[in-house]
Amino acid sequence: MDVRSEMLGYLKGRNANFSLEQKFYTDPDYFKLDLEHIFYREWLFVGHDCELPKTGSYLTVQIGAYPVVVVRDAQGGIRAFHNSCRHRGSRICSAERGTAAKLVCPYHQWTYELDGRLLFARQVGPDFNPAQYGLKPVHCESVAGYIFICIAEEAPDFAATRATIEPYLAPHRLGETKVAYESTIIEKGNWKLVWENNRECYHCAANHPELCRTYPEAPTASGVQGLMDDPEITALWRKCEAVGLPSTFRMAPDGQYRITRVPLLRDAESYTLSGKRAVKKPLSPSITESHIGTMLLFHYPSSWNHVLGDHAISFRVLPISADETQVTTKWLVNKDAVEGVDYDLHELTHVWIETNDQDRRIVEENAVGIKSPVYQPGPYSVEHEGGVMQFVEWYANFITPRLEGEAVPLSRVA
């Protein structure tokens, strides 16, 4: 049996109340199918508008086999391109971020405009037509300070995503922030294990002492069930909606993304050990209401986020191999906030730096155990792991028709 048929058989025969078969978390061929049918064909969060503050600002990202560069063009727009020179394929921008007047390949100095047009190629002959050798574009969308890309030749429609999340994010004015700190860690586990761990707080009390000072362990905060019946959550929704902050639970019909606002514990306002604000300047000057909890945005397969009154935290998930996943965390603050005056960097980042490291260890121990020859799928806690079940349900429903041959064009450079 070929790997595609085997994978389909497992998906169609799976018990929705149990974890996946071992190969979904360990097998390199299954991982390749995840890349081909999900990461190479879906919208992925890559960064923030504020990271591209001026013309020529760029950031780079690696999506499986595809290096991509995202750049602010001369008209102020944000574009993305395959980070591969049209001459002999060299990577053009190797730094994680930078600023360039033009995009110049370091190998033979082929030079591209910020809109991808080839401007200069040295000694290539009189018949050479530069118009045929511009950088290959990547679909790129910016919504309320978040940048998403899709490397498929034909990207899924982004309009519904925009319409859902933009009203929630817009009041926080994340396009007018700055990255106060960034952390990237490699977790030695499959990307689905990273997501499954994130989608429940069943493990929090025993593993996250810092986070548990402010973030509720209740399944209504991390899952998808019971929110409408939680009086604390619905009270926060009423309070925030009354001052123009969309907060009620919204989820895509296929479960790919969801957004809502939930309260923090014990009157806390921020993810600090004290629960007090980490940043004196509010994230958005237009939001004067206190104790607005945290707005949670999840977008499979690449991002979860917390947006508070004083700062925002984005998490980007990118797969490296069947058993390695890159997790990048960015702390966003008001663009005018001054470190050492308006915030202490350690206080701002401590809770999630510790939580990320604790989650890394959890995922890695999970990965080691799953590799055991005696592993078999185990039952989820319906009460506490509804979020995990929802993620796995999305994954199974999402990849199954693609494995069955649903016609979706692959990347321009595939």
GROMACS .gro file of C-alpha atoms in nm:
model
  414
    1MET     CA    1   0.000   0.000   0.000
    2ASP     CA    2   0.135   0.345  -0.088
    3VAL     CA    3   0.170   0.605   0.187
    4ARG     CA    4  -0.117   0.820   0.060
    5SER     CA    5  -0.362   0.531   0.070
    6GLU     CA    6  -0.236   0.424   0.409
    7MET     CA    7  -0.278   0.775   0.549
    8LEU     CA    8  -0.630   0.798   0.405
    9GLY     CA    9  -0.721   0.464   0.558
   10TYR     CA   10  -0.612   0.578   0.901
   11LEU     CA   11  -0.800   0.907   0.870
   12LYS     CA   12  -1.124   0.747   0.755
   13GLY     CA   13  -1.106   0.478   1.018
   14ARG     CA   14  -0.997   0.693   1.310
   15ASN     CA   15  -1.188   0.728   1.636
   16ALA     CA   16  -1.259   1.100   1.680
   17ASN     CA   17  -1.218   1.065   2.058
   18PHE     CA   18  -0.864   0.928   2.030
   19SER     CA   19  -0.525   1.063   1.927
   20LEU     CA   20  -0.383   0.987   1.583
   21GLU     CA   21  -0.183   0.684   1.476
   22GLN     CA   22   0.192   0.696   1.539
   23LYS     CA   23   0.297   0.769   1.182
   24PHE     CA   24   0.114   1.103   1.180
   25TYR     CA   25   0.367   1.226   1.436
   26THR     CA   26   0.684   1.045   1.326
   27ASP     CA   27   0.688   0.938   0.961
   28PRO     CA   28   0.884   1.155   0.711
   29ASP     CA   29   0.651   1.055   0.426
   30TYR     CA   30   0.344   1.160   0.623
   31PHE     CA   31   0.523   1.487   0.697
   32LYS     CA   32   0.581   1.543   0.325
   33LEU     CA   33   0.209   1.500   0.265
   34ASP     CA   34   0.136   1.754   0.539
   35LEU     CA   35   0.364   2.002   0.365
   36GLU     CA   36   0.224   1.933   0.019
   37HIS     CA   37  -0.144   1.944   0.111
   38ILE     CA   38  -0.150   2.197   0.396
   39PHE     CA   39   0.153   2.424   0.430
   40TYR     CA   40   0.211   2.460   0.056
   41ARG     CA   41  -0.153   2.534  -0.017
   42GLU     CA   42  -0.287   2.739   0.274
   43TRP     CA   43  -0.258   3.092   0.411
   44LEU     CA   44   0.020   3.112   0.669
   45PHE     CA   45   0.093   3.387   0.919
   46VAL     CA   46   0.451   3.511   0.873
   47GLY     CA   47   0.487   3.843   1.056
   48HIS     CA   48   0.354   4.190   1.127
   49ASP     CA   49   0.319   4.509   0.923
   50CYS     CA   50   0.519   4.696   1.188
   51GLU     CA   51   0.824   4.483   1.105
   52LEU     CA   52   0.833   4.653   0.765
   53PRO     CA   53   0.839   5.019   0.874
   54LYS     CA   54   0.967   5.180   0.553
   55THR     CA   55   1.027   5.130   0.182
   56GLY     CA   56   1.266   4.841   0.128
   57SER     CA   57   1.215   4.684   0.471
   58TYR     CA   58   1.199   4.307   0.436
   59LEU     CA   59   1.171   3.987   0.634
   60THR     CA   60   1.241   3.632   0.524
   61VAL     CA   61   1.079   3.303   0.612
   62GLN     CA   62   1.130   2.938   0.516
   63ILE     CA   63   0.814   2.739   0.436
   64GLY     CA   64   0.934   2.380   0.401
   65ALA     CA   65   1.149   2.381   0.085
   66TYR     CA   66   1.047   2.735  -0.013
   67PRO     CA   67   1.243   3.043   0.095
   68VAL     CA   68   1.022   3.354   0.081
   69VAL     CA   69   1.097   3.726   0.116
   70VAL     CA   70   0.829   3.975   0.226
   71VAL     CA   71   0.901   4.339   0.144
   72ARG     CA   72   0.753   4.689   0.170
   73ASP     CA   73   0.741   4.836  -0.182
   74ALA     CA   74   0.783   5.197  -0.295
   75GLN     CA   75   0.407   5.259  -0.280
   76GLY     CA   76   0.386   5.139   0.081
   77GLY     CA   77   0.232   4.805  -0.006
   78ILE     CA   78   0.349   4.469   0.125
   79ARG     CA   79   0.452   4.207  -0.129
   80ALA     CA   80   0.599   3.857  -0.109
   81PHE     CA   81   0.822   3.672  -0.352
   82HIS     CA   82   0.999   3.341  -0.379
   83ASN     CA   83   1.344   3.422  -0.246
   84SER     CA   84   1.520   3.262  -0.542
   85CYS     CA   85   1.706   3.447  -0.816
   86ARG     CA   86   1.573   3.391  -1.170
   87HIS     CA   87   1.932   3.352  -1.295
   88ARG     CA   88   2.062   3.037  -1.130
   89GLY     CA   89   1.839   3.016  -0.828
   90SER     CA   90   2.055   3.161  -0.552
   91ARG     CA   91   1.877   3.286  -0.241
   92ILE     CA   92   1.867   3.665  -0.266
   93CYS     CA   93   1.806   3.775   0.094
   94SER     CA   94   1.972   3.558   0.358
   95ALA     CA   95   1.919   3.777   0.666
   96GLU     CA   96   1.604   3.730   0.876
   97ARG     CA   97   1.525   4.098   0.820
   98GLY     CA   98   1.681   4.410   0.676
   99THR     CA   99   1.634   4.709   0.448
  100ALA     CA  100   1.737   4.732   0.083
  101ALA     CA  101   1.683   4.992  -0.188
  102LYS     CA  102   1.667   4.706  -0.439
  103LEU     CA  103   1.674   4.330  -0.406
  104VAL     CA  104   2.021   4.231  -0.529
  105CYS     CA  105   2.129   3.870  -0.571
  106PRO     CA  106   2.470   3.837  -0.402
  107TYR     CA  107   2.584   3.572  -0.652
  108HIS     CA  108   2.590   3.764  -0.983
  109GLN     CA  109   2.422   4.091  -0.882
  110TRP     CA  110   2.101   4.048  -1.075
  111THR     CA  111   1.896   4.338  -0.938
  112TYR     CA  112   1.521   4.345  -0.877
  113GLU     CA  113   1.284   4.629  -0.803
  114LEU     CA  114   1.081   4.605  -0.481
  115ASP     CA  115   0.781   4.507  -0.695
  116GLY     CA  116   0.976   4.205  -0.827
  117ARG     CA  117   1.071   4.340  -1.172
  118LEU     CA  118   1.420   4.257  -1.295
  119LEU     CA  119   1.607   4.586  -1.340
  120PHE     CA  120   1.959   4.475  -1.415
  121ALA     CA  121   2.138   4.164  -1.534
  122ARG     CA  122   2.503   4.205  -1.637
  123GLN     CA  123   2.628   4.090  -1.981
  124VAL     CA  124   2.341   3.861  -2.077
  125GLY     CA  125   2.329   3.942  -2.449
  126PRO     CA  126   2.115   4.161  -2.676
  127ASP     CA  127   1.823   3.919  -2.702
  128PHE     CA  128   1.768   3.892  -2.328
  129ASN     CA  129   1.423   4.016  -2.218
  130PRO     CA  130   1.426   4.119  -1.849
  131ALA     CA  131   1.046   4.133  -1.841
  132GLN     CA  132   1.043   3.754  -1.852
  133TYR     CA  133   1.262   3.712  -1.545
  134GLY     CA  134   1.099   3.897  -1.259
  135LEU     CA  135   1.081   3.735  -0.917
  136LYS     CA  136   0.805   3.479  -0.882
  137PRO     CA  137   0.530   3.632  -0.668
  138VAL     CA  138   0.375   3.477  -0.360
  139HIS     CA  139   0.018   3.561  -0.257
  140CYS     CA  140   0.029   3.812   0.027
  141GLU     CA  141  -0.245   3.968   0.241
  142SER     CA  142  -0.218   4.216   0.527
  143VAL     CA  143  -0.504   4.239   0.776
  144ALA     CA  144  -0.503   4.468   1.082
  145GLY     CA  145  -0.127   4.438   1.131
  146TYR     CA  146  -0.091   4.068   1.045
  147ILE     CA  147   0.078   3.942   0.727
  148PHE     CA  148  -0.032   3.614   0.569
  149ILE     CA  149   0.119   3.445   0.263
  150CYS     CA  150   0.023   3.149   0.046
  151ILE     CA  151   0.273   2.984  -0.188
  152ALA     CA  152   0.012   2.792  -0.389
  153GLU     CA  153  -0.038   2.902  -0.748
  154GLU     CA  154  -0.403   2.966  -0.667
  155ALA     CA  155  -0.463   3.077  -0.310
  156PRO     CA  156  -0.783   3.004  -0.120
  157ASP     CA  157  -1.016   3.302  -0.087
  158PHE     CA  158  -0.898   3.523   0.200
  159ALA     CA  159  -1.207   3.744   0.213
  160ALA     CA  160  -1.395   3.544   0.478
  161THR     CA  161  -1.091   3.536   0.705
  162ARG     CA  162  -1.045   3.910   0.671
  163ALA     CA  163  -1.413   3.982   0.733
  164THR     CA  164  -1.410   3.774   1.051
  165ILE     CA  165  -1.088   3.881   1.223
  166GLU     CA  166  -1.037   4.240   1.107
  167PRO     CA  167  -1.312   4.398   1.323
  168TYR     CA  168  -1.168   4.224   1.631
  169LEU     CA  169  -0.807   4.324   1.566
  170ALA     CA  170  -0.861   4.675   1.427
  171PRO     CA  171  -0.929   4.856   1.759
  172HIS     CA  172  -0.590   4.738   1.889
  173ARG     CA  173  -0.410   4.917   1.604
  174LEU     CA  174  -0.136   4.657   1.575
  175GLY     CA  175  -0.006   4.821   1.258
  176GLU     CA  176   0.112   5.106   1.482
  177THR     CA  177   0.310   4.891   1.723
  178LYS     CA  178   0.667   4.765   1.737
  179VAL     CA  179   0.827   4.433   1.827
  180ALA     CA  180   0.976   4.474   2.172
  181TYR     CA  181   1.123   4.123   2.176
  182GLU     CA  182   1.136   3.812   1.960
  183SER     CA  183   1.220   3.454   2.051
  184THR     CA  184   1.258   3.150   1.827
  185ILE     CA  185   1.286   2.798   1.965
  186ILE     CA  186   1.304   2.457   1.797
  187GLU     CA  187   1.078   2.197   1.951
  188LYS     CA  188   1.183   1.840   1.877
  189GLY     CA  189   0.838   1.718   1.795
  190ASN     CA  190   0.593   1.707   1.505
  191TRP     CA  191   0.401   2.029   1.433
  192LYS     CA  192   0.073   1.860   1.524
  193LEU     CA  193   0.206   1.780   1.871
  194VAL     CA  194   0.290   2.149   1.915
  195TRP     CA  195  -0.066   2.241   1.823
  196GLU     CA  196  -0.228   1.968   2.030
  197ASN     CA  197  -0.035   2.081   2.336
  198ASN     CA  198  -0.144   2.439   2.275
  199ARG     CA  199  -0.510   2.350   2.236
  200GLU     CA  200  -0.567   2.240   2.595
  201CYS     CA  201  -0.486   2.351   2.948
  202TYR     CA  202  -0.538   2.004   3.097
  203HIS     CA  203  -0.161   2.008   3.150
  204CYS     CA  204  -0.128   2.363   3.281
  205ALA     CA  205  -0.153   2.324   3.658
  206ALA     CA  206   0.132   2.074   3.672
  207ASN     CA  207   0.353   2.245   3.415
  208HIS     CA  208   0.292   2.622   3.393
  209PRO     CA  209   0.314   2.787   3.736
  210GLU     CA  210   0.385   3.131   3.589
  211LEU     CA  211   0.103   3.124   3.333
  212CYS     CA  212  -0.148   2.987   3.583
  213ARG     CA  213  -0.122   3.305   3.788
  214THR     CA  214  -0.323   3.487   3.520
  215TYR     CA  215  -0.455   3.247   3.253
  216PRO     CA  216  -0.758   3.029   3.337
  217GLU     CA  217  -0.729   2.652   3.316
  218ALA     CA  218  -1.099   2.622   3.242
  219PRO     CA  219  -1.167   2.435   2.915
  220THR     CA  220  -1.394   2.723   2.809
  221ALA     CA  221  -1.082   2.940   2.774
  222SER     CA  222  -0.875   2.701   2.564
  223GLY     CA  223  -1.142   2.491   2.396
  224VAL     CA  224  -1.445   2.553   2.180
  225GLN     CA  225  -1.725   2.417   2.393
  226GLY     CA  226  -1.918   2.584   2.673
  227LEU     CA  227  -1.819   2.945   2.608
  228MET     CA  228  -2.174   3.067   2.561
  229ASP     CA  229  -2.269   2.924   2.903
  230ASP     CA  230  -1.970   3.062   3.097
  231PRO     CA  231  -2.100   3.364   3.294
  232GLU     CA  232  -1.754   3.520   3.338
  233ILE     CA  233  -1.683   3.506   2.966
  234THR     CA  234  -2.024   3.633   2.859
  235ALA     CA  235  -2.002   3.919   3.113
  236LEU     CA  236  -1.668   4.023   2.962
  237TRP     CA  237  -1.818   4.010   2.613
  238ARG     CA  238  -2.102   4.241   2.715
  239LYS     CA  239  -1.865   4.486   2.881
  240CYS     CA  240  -1.622   4.500   2.587
  241GLU     CA  241  -1.884   4.507   2.313
  242ALA     CA  242  -2.048   4.801   2.492
  243VAL     CA  243  -1.730   5.007   2.437
  244GLY     CA  244  -1.680   4.899   2.076
  245LEU     CA  245  -1.452   4.598   2.122
  246PRO     CA  246  -1.584   4.292   1.932
  247SER     CA  247  -1.542   3.997   2.165
  248THR     CA  248  -1.797   3.719   2.114
  249PHE     CA  249  -1.685   3.382   1.986
  250ARG     CA  250  -1.652   3.345   1.608
  251MET     CA  251  -1.521   3.039   1.425
  252ALA     CA  252  -1.480   2.956   1.056
  253PRO     CA  253  -1.733   2.703   0.926
  254ASP     CA  254  -1.449   2.455   0.864
  255GLY     CA  255  -1.287   2.526   1.202
  256GLN     CA  256  -0.964   2.665   1.056
  257TYR     CA  257  -0.967   2.988   1.256
  258ARG     CA  258  -1.149   3.126   1.555
  259ILE     CA  259  -1.139   3.446   1.757
  260THR     CA  260  -1.284   3.552   2.094
  261ARG     CA  261  -1.201   3.741   2.411
  262VAL     CA  262  -1.169   3.568   2.749
  263PRO     CA  263  -1.107   3.708   3.098
  264LEU     CA  264  -0.785   3.664   3.290
  265LEU     CA  265  -0.777   3.538   3.648
  266ARG     CA  266  -0.819   3.737   3.967
  267ASP     CA  267  -0.866   4.075   3.805
  268ALA     CA  268  -0.535   4.043   3.618
  269GLU     CA  269  -0.470   4.272   3.322
  270SER     CA  270  -0.157   4.119   3.173
  271TYR     CA  271   0.065   3.811   3.160
  272THR     CA  272   0.291   3.911   3.447
  273LEU     CA  273   0.362   3.742   3.779
  274SER     CA  274   0.172   4.020   3.955
  275GLY     CA  275  -0.110   4.035   3.701
  276LYS     CA  276  -0.048   4.408   3.661
  277ARG     CA  277   0.015   4.568   3.324
  278ALA     CA  278   0.361   4.508   3.184
  279VAL     CA  279   0.352   4.823   2.971
  280LYS     CA  280   0.243   5.166   3.096
  281LYS     CA  281   0.139   5.291   2.754
  282PRO     CA  282  -0.171   5.110   2.630
  283LEU     CA  283  -0.130   4.906   2.315
  284SER     CA  284  -0.386   5.129   2.145
  285PRO     CA  285  -0.451   5.483   2.265
  286SER     CA  286  -0.814   5.446   2.157
  287ILE     CA  287  -0.881   5.168   2.409
  288THR     CA  288  -0.921   5.324   2.752
  289GLU     CA  289  -1.123   5.044   2.911
  290SER     CA  290  -0.931   4.839   3.170
  291HIS     CA  291  -0.955   4.467   3.241
  292ILE     CA  292  -1.047   4.362   2.887
  293GLY     CA  293  -0.894   4.017   2.923
  294THR     CA  294  -0.709   3.863   2.630
  295MET     CA  295  -0.830   3.827   2.275
  296LEU     CA  296  -0.743   3.483   2.141
  297LEU     CA  297  -0.690   3.431   1.769
  298PHE     CA  298  -0.611   3.086   1.635
  299HIS     CA  299  -0.541   3.024   1.266
  300TYR     CA  300  -0.442   2.672   1.163
  301PRO     CA  301  -0.181   2.566   1.076
  302SER     CA  302   0.052   2.854   1.159
  303SER     CA  303  -0.049   3.088   1.441
  304TRP     CA  304  -0.207   3.150   1.778
  305ASN     CA  305  -0.219   3.493   1.942
  306HIS     CA  306  -0.299   3.685   2.260
  307VAL     CA  307  -0.397   4.053   2.237
  308LEU     CA  308  -0.426   4.238   2.568
  309GLY     CA  309  -0.473   4.598   2.673
  310ASP     CA  310  -0.101   4.668   2.716
  311HIS     CA  311   0.067   4.437   2.463
  312ALA     CA  312   0.012   4.158   2.212
  313ILE     CA  313   0.189   3.827   2.164
  314SER     CA  314   0.198   3.636   1.836
  315PHE     CA  315   0.316   3.279   1.795
  316ARG     CA  316   0.419   3.142   1.454
  317VAL     CA  317   0.442   2.767   1.395
  318LEU     CA  318   0.649   2.639   1.102
  319PRO     CA  319   0.739   2.272   1.044
  320ILE     CA  320   1.103   2.183   0.983
  321SER     CA  321   1.087   1.804   0.964
  322ALA     CA  322   0.870   1.518   1.086
  323ASP     CA  323   1.012   1.568   1.435
  324GLU     CA  324   1.116   1.933   1.448
  325THR     CA  325   0.903   2.247   1.464
  326GLN     CA  326   1.005   2.613   1.479
  327VAL     CA  327   0.802   2.834   1.714
  328THR     CA  328   0.860   3.210   1.692
  329THR     CA  329   0.710   3.440   1.955
  330LYS     CA  330   0.689   3.819   1.921
  331TRP     CA  331   0.588   4.069   2.189
  332LEU     CA  332   0.428   4.382   2.041
  333VAL     CA  333   0.397   4.709   2.231
  334ASN     CA  334   0.287   5.066   2.154
  335LYS     CA  335   0.535   5.211   1.903
  336ASP     CA  336   0.609   5.499   2.139
  337ALA     CA  337   0.670   5.281   2.445
  338VAL     CA  338   1.028   5.309   2.572
  339GLU     CA  339   1.207   5.013   2.726
  340GLY     CA  340   1.320   5.092   3.079
  341VAL     CA  341   1.068   5.374   3.105
  342ASP     CA  342   0.733   5.231   2.995
  343TYR     CA  343   0.815   4.865   3.041
  344ASP     CA  344   1.071   4.627   3.184
  345LEU     CA  345   1.164   4.369   2.920
  346HIS     CA  346   1.204   4.087   3.171
  347GLU     CA  347   0.864   4.153   3.325
  348LEU     CA  348   0.705   4.175   2.978
  349THR     CA  349   0.847   3.847   2.847
  350HIS     CA  350   0.910   3.630   3.154
  351VAL     CA  351   0.579   3.442   3.172
  352TRP     CA  352   0.573   3.332   2.808
  353ILE     CA  353   0.946   3.263   2.782
  354GLU     CA  354   0.905   3.022   3.073
  355THR     CA  355   0.579   2.882   2.934
  356ASN     CA  356   0.730   2.828   2.589
  357ASP     CA  357   1.025   2.640   2.736
  358GLN     CA  358   0.794   2.428   2.950
  359ASP     CA  359   0.582   2.351   2.644
  360ARG     CA  360   0.895   2.262   2.449
  361ARG     CA  361   0.989   2.002   2.710
  362ILE     CA  362   0.632   1.867   2.716
  363VAL     CA  363   0.623   1.830   2.336
  364GLU     CA  364   0.965   1.666   2.327
  365GLU     CA  365   0.873   1.412   2.595
  366ASN     CA  366   0.547   1.346   2.412
  367ALA     CA  367   0.743   1.289   2.090
  368VAL     CA  368   0.985   1.046   2.258
  369GLY     CA  369   0.698   0.845   2.402
  370ILE     CA  370   0.504   0.831   2.076
  371LYS     CA  371   0.807   0.677   1.904
  372SER     CA  372   0.782   0.373   2.131
  373PRO     CA  373   0.682   0.054   1.943
  374VAL     CA  374   0.401   0.003   2.197
  375TYR     CA  375   0.235   0.342   2.136
  376GLN     CA  376  -0.125   0.330   2.029
  377PRO     CA  377  -0.383   0.612   2.013
  378GLY     CA  378  -0.523   0.706   2.352
  379PRO     CA  379  -0.855   0.863   2.456
  380TYR     CA  380  -0.896   1.238   2.493
  381SER     CA  381  -1.059   1.397   2.796
  382VAL     CA  382  -1.385   1.519   2.645
  383GLU     CA  383  -1.415   1.776   2.924
  384HIS     CA  384  -1.062   1.922   2.899
  385GLU     CA  385  -0.935   1.837   2.551
  386GLY     CA  386  -1.218   1.957   2.331
  387GLY     CA  387  -0.980   2.206   2.169
  388VAL     CA  388  -0.742   1.923   2.078
  389MET     CA  389  -1.027   1.720   1.934
  390GLN     CA  390  -1.136   2.022   1.730
  391PHE     CA  391  -0.783   2.069   1.591
  392VAL     CA  392  -0.750   1.702   1.495
  393GLU     CA  393  -1.098   1.709   1.342
  394TRP     CA  394  -0.998   2.012   1.134
  395TYR     CA  395  -0.676   1.839   1.026
  396ALA     CA  396  -0.852   1.518   0.924
  397ASN     CA  397  -1.134   1.695   0.740
  398PHE     CA  398  -0.892   1.935   0.574
  399ILE     CA  399  -0.635   1.692   0.438
  400THR     CA  400  -0.862   1.399   0.348
  401PRO     CA  401  -1.017   1.543   0.027
  402ARG     CA  402  -0.675   1.663  -0.086
  403LEU     CA  403  -0.529   1.318  -0.041
  404GLU     CA  404  -0.822   1.186  -0.243
  405GLY     CA  405  -0.716   1.398  -0.535
  406GLU     CA  406  -0.899   1.726  -0.504
  407ALA     CA  407  -0.754   1.941  -0.781
  408VAL     CA  408  -0.565   2.235  -0.627
  409PRO     CA  409  -0.262   2.373  -0.819
  410LEU     CA  410   0.069   2.343  -0.641
  411SER     CA  411   0.330   2.620  -0.615
  412ARG     CA  412   0.452   2.816  -0.915
  413VAL     CA  413   0.799   2.672  -0.867
  414ALA     CA  414   0.700   2.317  -0.781
   0.00000   0.00000   0.00000
